[in-house]
mmCIF file of N, CA and C in Angstrom:
data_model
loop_
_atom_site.group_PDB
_atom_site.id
_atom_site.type_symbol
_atom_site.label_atom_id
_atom_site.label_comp_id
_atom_site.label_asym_id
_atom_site.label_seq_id
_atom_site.Cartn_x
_atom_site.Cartn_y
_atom_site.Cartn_z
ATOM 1 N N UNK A 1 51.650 59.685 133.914
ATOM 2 C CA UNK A 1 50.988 59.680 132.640
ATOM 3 C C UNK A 1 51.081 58.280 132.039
ATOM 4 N N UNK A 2 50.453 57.750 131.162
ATOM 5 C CA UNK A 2 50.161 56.553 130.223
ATOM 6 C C UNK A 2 50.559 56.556 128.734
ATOM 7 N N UNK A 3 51.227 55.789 128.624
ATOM 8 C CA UNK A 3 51.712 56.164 127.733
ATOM 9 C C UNK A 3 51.302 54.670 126.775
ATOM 10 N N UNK A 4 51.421 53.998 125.461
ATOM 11 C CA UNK A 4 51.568 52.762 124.544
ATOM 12 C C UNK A 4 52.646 52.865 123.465
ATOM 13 N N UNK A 5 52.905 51.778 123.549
ATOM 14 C CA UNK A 5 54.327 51.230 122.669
ATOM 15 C C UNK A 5 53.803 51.604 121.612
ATOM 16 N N UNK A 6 53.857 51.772 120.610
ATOM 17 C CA UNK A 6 53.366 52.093 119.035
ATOM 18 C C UNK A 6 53.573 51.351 117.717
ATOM 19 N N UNK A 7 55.169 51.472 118.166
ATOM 20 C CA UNK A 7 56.222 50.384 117.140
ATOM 21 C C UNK A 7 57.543 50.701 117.190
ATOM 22 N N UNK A 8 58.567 49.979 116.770
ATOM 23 C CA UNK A 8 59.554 49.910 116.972
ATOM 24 C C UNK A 8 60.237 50.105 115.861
ATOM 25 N N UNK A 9 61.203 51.236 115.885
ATOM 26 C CA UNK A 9 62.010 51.898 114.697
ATOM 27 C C UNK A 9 63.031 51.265 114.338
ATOM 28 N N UNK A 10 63.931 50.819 113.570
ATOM 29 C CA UNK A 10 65.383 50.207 112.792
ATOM 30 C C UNK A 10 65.450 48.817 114.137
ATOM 31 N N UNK A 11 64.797 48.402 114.559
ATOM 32 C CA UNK A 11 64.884 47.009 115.770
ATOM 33 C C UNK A 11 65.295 48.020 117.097
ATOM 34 N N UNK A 12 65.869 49.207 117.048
ATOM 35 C CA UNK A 12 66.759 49.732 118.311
ATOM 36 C C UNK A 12 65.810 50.661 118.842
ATOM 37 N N UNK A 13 64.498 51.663 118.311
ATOM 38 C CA UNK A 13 63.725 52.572 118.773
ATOM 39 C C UNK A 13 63.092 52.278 119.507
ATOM 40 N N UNK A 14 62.378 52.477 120.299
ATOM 41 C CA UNK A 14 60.730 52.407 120.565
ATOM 42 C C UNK A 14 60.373 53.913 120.870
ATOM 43 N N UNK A 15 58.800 53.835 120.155
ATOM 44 C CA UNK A 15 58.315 54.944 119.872
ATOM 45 C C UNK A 15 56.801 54.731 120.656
ATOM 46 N N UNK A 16 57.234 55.677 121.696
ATOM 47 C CA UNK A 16 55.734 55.537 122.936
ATOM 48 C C UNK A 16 54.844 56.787 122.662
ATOM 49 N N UNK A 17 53.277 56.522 122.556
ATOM 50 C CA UNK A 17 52.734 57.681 122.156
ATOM 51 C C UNK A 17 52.070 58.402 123.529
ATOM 52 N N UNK A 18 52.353 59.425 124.121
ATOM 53 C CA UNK A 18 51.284 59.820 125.625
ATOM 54 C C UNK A 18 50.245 60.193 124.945
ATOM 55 N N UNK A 19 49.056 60.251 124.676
ATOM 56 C CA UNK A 19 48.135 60.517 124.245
ATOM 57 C C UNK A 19 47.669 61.766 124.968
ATOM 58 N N UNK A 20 47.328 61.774 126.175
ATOM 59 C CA UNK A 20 47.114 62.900 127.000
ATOM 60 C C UNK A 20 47.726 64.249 127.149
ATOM 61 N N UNK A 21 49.100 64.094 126.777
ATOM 62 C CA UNK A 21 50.386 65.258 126.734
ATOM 63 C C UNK A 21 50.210 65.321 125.473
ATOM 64 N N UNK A 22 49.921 64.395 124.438
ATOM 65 C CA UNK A 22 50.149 64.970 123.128
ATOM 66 C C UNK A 22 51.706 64.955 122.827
ATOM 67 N N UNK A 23 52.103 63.538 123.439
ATOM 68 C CA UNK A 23 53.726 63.352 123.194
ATOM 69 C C UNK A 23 54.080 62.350 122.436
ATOM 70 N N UNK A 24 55.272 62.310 121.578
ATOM 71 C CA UNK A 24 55.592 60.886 120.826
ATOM 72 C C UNK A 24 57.167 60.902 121.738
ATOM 73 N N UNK A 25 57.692 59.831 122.598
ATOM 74 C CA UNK A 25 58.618 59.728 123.112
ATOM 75 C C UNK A 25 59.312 58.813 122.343
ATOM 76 N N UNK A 26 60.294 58.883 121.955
ATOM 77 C CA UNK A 26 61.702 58.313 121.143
ATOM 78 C C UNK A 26 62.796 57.980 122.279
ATOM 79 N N UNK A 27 62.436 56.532 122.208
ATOM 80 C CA UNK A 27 63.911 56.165 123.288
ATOM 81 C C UNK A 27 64.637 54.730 122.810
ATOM 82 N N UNK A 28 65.360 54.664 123.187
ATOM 83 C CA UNK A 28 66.066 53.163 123.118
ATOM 84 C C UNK A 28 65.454 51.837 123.786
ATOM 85 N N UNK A 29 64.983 50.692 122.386
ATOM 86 C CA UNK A 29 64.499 49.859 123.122
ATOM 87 C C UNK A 29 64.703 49.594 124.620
ATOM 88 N N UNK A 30 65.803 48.819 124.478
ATOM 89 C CA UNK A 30 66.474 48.656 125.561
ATOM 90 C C UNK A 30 66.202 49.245 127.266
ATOM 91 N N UNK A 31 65.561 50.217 126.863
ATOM 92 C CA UNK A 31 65.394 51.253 127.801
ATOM 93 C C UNK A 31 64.226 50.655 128.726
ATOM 94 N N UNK A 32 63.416 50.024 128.466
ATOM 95 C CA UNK A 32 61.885 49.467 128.278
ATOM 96 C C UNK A 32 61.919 48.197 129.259
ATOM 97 N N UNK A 33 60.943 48.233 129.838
ATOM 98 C CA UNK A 33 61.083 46.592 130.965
ATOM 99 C C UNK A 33 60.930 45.877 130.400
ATOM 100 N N UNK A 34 61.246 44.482 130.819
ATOM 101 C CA UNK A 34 61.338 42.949 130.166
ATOM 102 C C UNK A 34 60.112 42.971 130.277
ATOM 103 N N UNK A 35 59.748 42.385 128.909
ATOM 104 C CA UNK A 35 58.044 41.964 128.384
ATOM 105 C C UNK A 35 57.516 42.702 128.226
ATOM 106 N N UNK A 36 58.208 43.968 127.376
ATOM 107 C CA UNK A 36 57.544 45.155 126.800
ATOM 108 C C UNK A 36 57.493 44.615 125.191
ATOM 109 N N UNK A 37 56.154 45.108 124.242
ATOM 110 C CA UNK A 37 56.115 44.640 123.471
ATOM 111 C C UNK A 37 55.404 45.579 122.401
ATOM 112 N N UNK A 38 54.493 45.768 121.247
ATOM 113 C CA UNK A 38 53.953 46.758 120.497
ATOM 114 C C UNK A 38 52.096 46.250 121.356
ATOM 115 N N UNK A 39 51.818 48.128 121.619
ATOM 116 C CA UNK A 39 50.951 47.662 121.813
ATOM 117 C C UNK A 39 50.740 47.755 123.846
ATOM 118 N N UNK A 40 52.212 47.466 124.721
ATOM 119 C CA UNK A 40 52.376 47.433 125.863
ATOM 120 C C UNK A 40 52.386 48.648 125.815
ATOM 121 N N UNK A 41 50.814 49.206 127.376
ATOM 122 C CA UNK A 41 51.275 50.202 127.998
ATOM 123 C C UNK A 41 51.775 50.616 129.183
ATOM 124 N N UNK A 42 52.271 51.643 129.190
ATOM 125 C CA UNK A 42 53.664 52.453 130.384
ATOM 126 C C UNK A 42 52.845 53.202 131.497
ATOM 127 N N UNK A 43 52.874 53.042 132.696
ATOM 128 C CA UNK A 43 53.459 54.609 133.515
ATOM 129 C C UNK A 43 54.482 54.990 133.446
ATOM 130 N N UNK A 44 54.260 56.424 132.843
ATOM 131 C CA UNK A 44 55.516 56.934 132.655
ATOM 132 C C UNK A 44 55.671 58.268 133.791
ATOM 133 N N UNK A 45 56.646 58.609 134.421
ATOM 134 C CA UNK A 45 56.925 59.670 135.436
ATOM 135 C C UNK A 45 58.640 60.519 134.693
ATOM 136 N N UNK A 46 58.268 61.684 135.383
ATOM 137 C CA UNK A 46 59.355 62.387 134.481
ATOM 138 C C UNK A 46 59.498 63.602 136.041
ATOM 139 N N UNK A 47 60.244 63.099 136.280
ATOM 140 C CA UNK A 47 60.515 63.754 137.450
ATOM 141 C C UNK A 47 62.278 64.457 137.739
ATOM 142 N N UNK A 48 62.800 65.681 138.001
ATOM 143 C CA UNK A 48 63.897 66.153 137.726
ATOM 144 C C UNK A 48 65.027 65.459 136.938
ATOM 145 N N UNK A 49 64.337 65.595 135.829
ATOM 146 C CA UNK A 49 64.988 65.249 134.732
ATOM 147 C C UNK A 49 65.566 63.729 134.314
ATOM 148 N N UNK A 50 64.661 62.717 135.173
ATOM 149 C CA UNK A 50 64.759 61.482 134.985
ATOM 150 C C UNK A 50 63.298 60.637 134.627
ATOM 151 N N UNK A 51 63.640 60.158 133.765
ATOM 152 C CA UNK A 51 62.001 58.873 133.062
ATOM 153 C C UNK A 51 62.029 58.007 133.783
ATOM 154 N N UNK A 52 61.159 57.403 134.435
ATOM 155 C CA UNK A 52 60.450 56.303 134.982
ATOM 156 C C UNK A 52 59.619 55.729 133.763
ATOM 157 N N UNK A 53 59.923 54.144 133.411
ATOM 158 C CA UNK A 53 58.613 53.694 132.709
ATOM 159 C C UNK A 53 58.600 52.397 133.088
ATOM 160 N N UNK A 54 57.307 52.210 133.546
ATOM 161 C CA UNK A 54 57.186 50.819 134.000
ATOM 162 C C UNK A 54 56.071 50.124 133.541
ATOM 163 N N UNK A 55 56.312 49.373 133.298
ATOM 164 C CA UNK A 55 55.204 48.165 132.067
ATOM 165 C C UNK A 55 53.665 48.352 133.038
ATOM 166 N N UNK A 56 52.806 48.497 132.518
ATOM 167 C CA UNK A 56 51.418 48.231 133.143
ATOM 168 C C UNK A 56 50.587 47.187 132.617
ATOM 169 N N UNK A 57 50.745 46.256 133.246
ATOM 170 C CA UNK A 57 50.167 44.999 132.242
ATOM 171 C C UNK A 57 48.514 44.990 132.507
ATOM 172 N N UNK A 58 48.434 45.670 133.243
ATOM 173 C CA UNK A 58 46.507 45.644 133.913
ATOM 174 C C UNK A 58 45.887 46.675 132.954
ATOM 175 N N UNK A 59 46.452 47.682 132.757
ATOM 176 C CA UNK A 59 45.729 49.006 131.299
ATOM 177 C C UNK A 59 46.585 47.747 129.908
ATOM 178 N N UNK A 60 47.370 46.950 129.852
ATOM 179 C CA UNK A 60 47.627 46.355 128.427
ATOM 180 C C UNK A 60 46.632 45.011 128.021
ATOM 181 N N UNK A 61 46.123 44.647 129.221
ATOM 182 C CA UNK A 61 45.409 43.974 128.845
ATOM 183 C C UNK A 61 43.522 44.024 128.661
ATOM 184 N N UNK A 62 43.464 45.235 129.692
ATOM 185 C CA UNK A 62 41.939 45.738 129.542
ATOM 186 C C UNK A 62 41.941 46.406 127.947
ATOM 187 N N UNK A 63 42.642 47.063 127.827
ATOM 188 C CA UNK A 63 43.092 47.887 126.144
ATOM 189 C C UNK A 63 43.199 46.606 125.434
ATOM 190 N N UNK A 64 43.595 45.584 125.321
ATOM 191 C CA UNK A 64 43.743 44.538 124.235
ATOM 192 C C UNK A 64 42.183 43.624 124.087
ATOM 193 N N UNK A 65 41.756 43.735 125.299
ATOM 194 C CA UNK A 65 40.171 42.763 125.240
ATOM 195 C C UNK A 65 39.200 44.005 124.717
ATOM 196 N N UNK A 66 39.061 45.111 125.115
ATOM 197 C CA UNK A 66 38.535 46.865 124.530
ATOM 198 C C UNK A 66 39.125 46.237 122.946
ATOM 199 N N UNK A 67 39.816 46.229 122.398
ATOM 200 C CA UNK A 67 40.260 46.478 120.942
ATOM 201 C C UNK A 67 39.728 45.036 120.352
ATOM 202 N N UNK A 68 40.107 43.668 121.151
ATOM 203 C CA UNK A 68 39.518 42.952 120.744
ATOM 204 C C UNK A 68 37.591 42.687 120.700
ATOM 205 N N UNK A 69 37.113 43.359 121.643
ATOM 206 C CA UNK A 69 35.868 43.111 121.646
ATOM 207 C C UNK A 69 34.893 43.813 120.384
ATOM 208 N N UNK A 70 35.549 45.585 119.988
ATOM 209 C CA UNK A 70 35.542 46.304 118.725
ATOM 210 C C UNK A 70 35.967 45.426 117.523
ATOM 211 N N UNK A 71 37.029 44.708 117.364
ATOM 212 C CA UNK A 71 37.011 44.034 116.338
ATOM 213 C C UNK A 71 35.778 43.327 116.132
ATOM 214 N N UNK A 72 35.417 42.484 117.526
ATOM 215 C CA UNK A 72 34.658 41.088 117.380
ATOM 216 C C UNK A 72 33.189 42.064 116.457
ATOM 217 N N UNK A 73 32.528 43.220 117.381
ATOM 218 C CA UNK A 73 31.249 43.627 116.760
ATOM 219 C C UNK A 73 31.698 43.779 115.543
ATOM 220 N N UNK A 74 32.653 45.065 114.921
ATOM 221 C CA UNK A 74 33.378 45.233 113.339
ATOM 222 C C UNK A 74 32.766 43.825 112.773
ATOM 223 N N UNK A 75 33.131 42.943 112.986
ATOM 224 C CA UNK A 75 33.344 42.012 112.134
ATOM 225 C C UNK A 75 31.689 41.562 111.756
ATOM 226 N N UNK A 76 31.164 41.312 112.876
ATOM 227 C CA UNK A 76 29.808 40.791 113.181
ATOM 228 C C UNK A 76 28.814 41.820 112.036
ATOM 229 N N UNK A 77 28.932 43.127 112.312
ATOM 230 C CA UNK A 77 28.466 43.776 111.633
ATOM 231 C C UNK A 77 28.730 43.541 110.359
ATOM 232 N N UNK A 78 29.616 43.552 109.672
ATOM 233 C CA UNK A 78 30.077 43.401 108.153
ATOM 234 C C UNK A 78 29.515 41.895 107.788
ATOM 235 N N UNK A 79 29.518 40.641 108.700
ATOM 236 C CA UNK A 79 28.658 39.667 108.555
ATOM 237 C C UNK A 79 27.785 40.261 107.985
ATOM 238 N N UNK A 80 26.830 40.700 108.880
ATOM 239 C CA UNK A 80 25.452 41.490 108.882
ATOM 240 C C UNK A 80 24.953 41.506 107.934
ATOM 241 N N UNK A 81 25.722 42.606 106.953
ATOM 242 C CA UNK A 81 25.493 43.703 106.121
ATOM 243 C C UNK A 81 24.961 43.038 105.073
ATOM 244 N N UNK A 82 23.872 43.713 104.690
ATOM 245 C CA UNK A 82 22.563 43.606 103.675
ATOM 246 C C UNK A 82 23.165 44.433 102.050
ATOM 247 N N UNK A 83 24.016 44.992 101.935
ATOM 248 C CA UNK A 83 24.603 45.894 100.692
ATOM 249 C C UNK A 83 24.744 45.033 99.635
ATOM 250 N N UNK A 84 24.538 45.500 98.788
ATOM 251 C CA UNK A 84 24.569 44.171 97.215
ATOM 252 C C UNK A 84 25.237 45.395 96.570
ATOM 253 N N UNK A 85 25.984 44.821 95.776
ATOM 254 C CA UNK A 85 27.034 45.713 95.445
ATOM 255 C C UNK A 85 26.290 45.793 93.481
ATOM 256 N N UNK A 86 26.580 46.853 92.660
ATOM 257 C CA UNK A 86 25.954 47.155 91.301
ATOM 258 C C UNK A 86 27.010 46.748 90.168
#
């Protein structure tokens, strides 16, 4: 499953959302591979009773140019916009 960093609770949480399971996972930063960050997403595996999460930097960065490219139109559009305010 896939999971994204969300944000990070008192500096010590991280709070991963699975979107697909409909899960909010609560674990210890720490827990998390080097160059995990808000925003980094996981494969996550949960297999007899042990978590696997391993950084996926190829879904963190297609998801960051996807979010950036939505901003870029957002913005373009509101350029755009013809509204005169009363």
């Amino acid at each position: 499953m896939k999971g994204i960093l969300d944000r990070i609770e008192d500096g010590r949480y991280a709070v991963i959302l699975v979107e697909a399971e409909k899960l909010e996972l609560i674990l210890p930063f720490d827990y998390l591979p080097a160059g995990s960050h808000i925003n980094s997403w996981f494969t996550i595996d949960a297999e007899n009773r042990q978590l696997s999460i391993i950084l996926d930097e190829e879904t963190s960065l297609i998801k960051n140019q996807q979010t950036k490219e939505l901003m870029d139109r957002l913005r373009m559009r509101k350029k755009g916009s013809r509204f005169k305010r009363k």
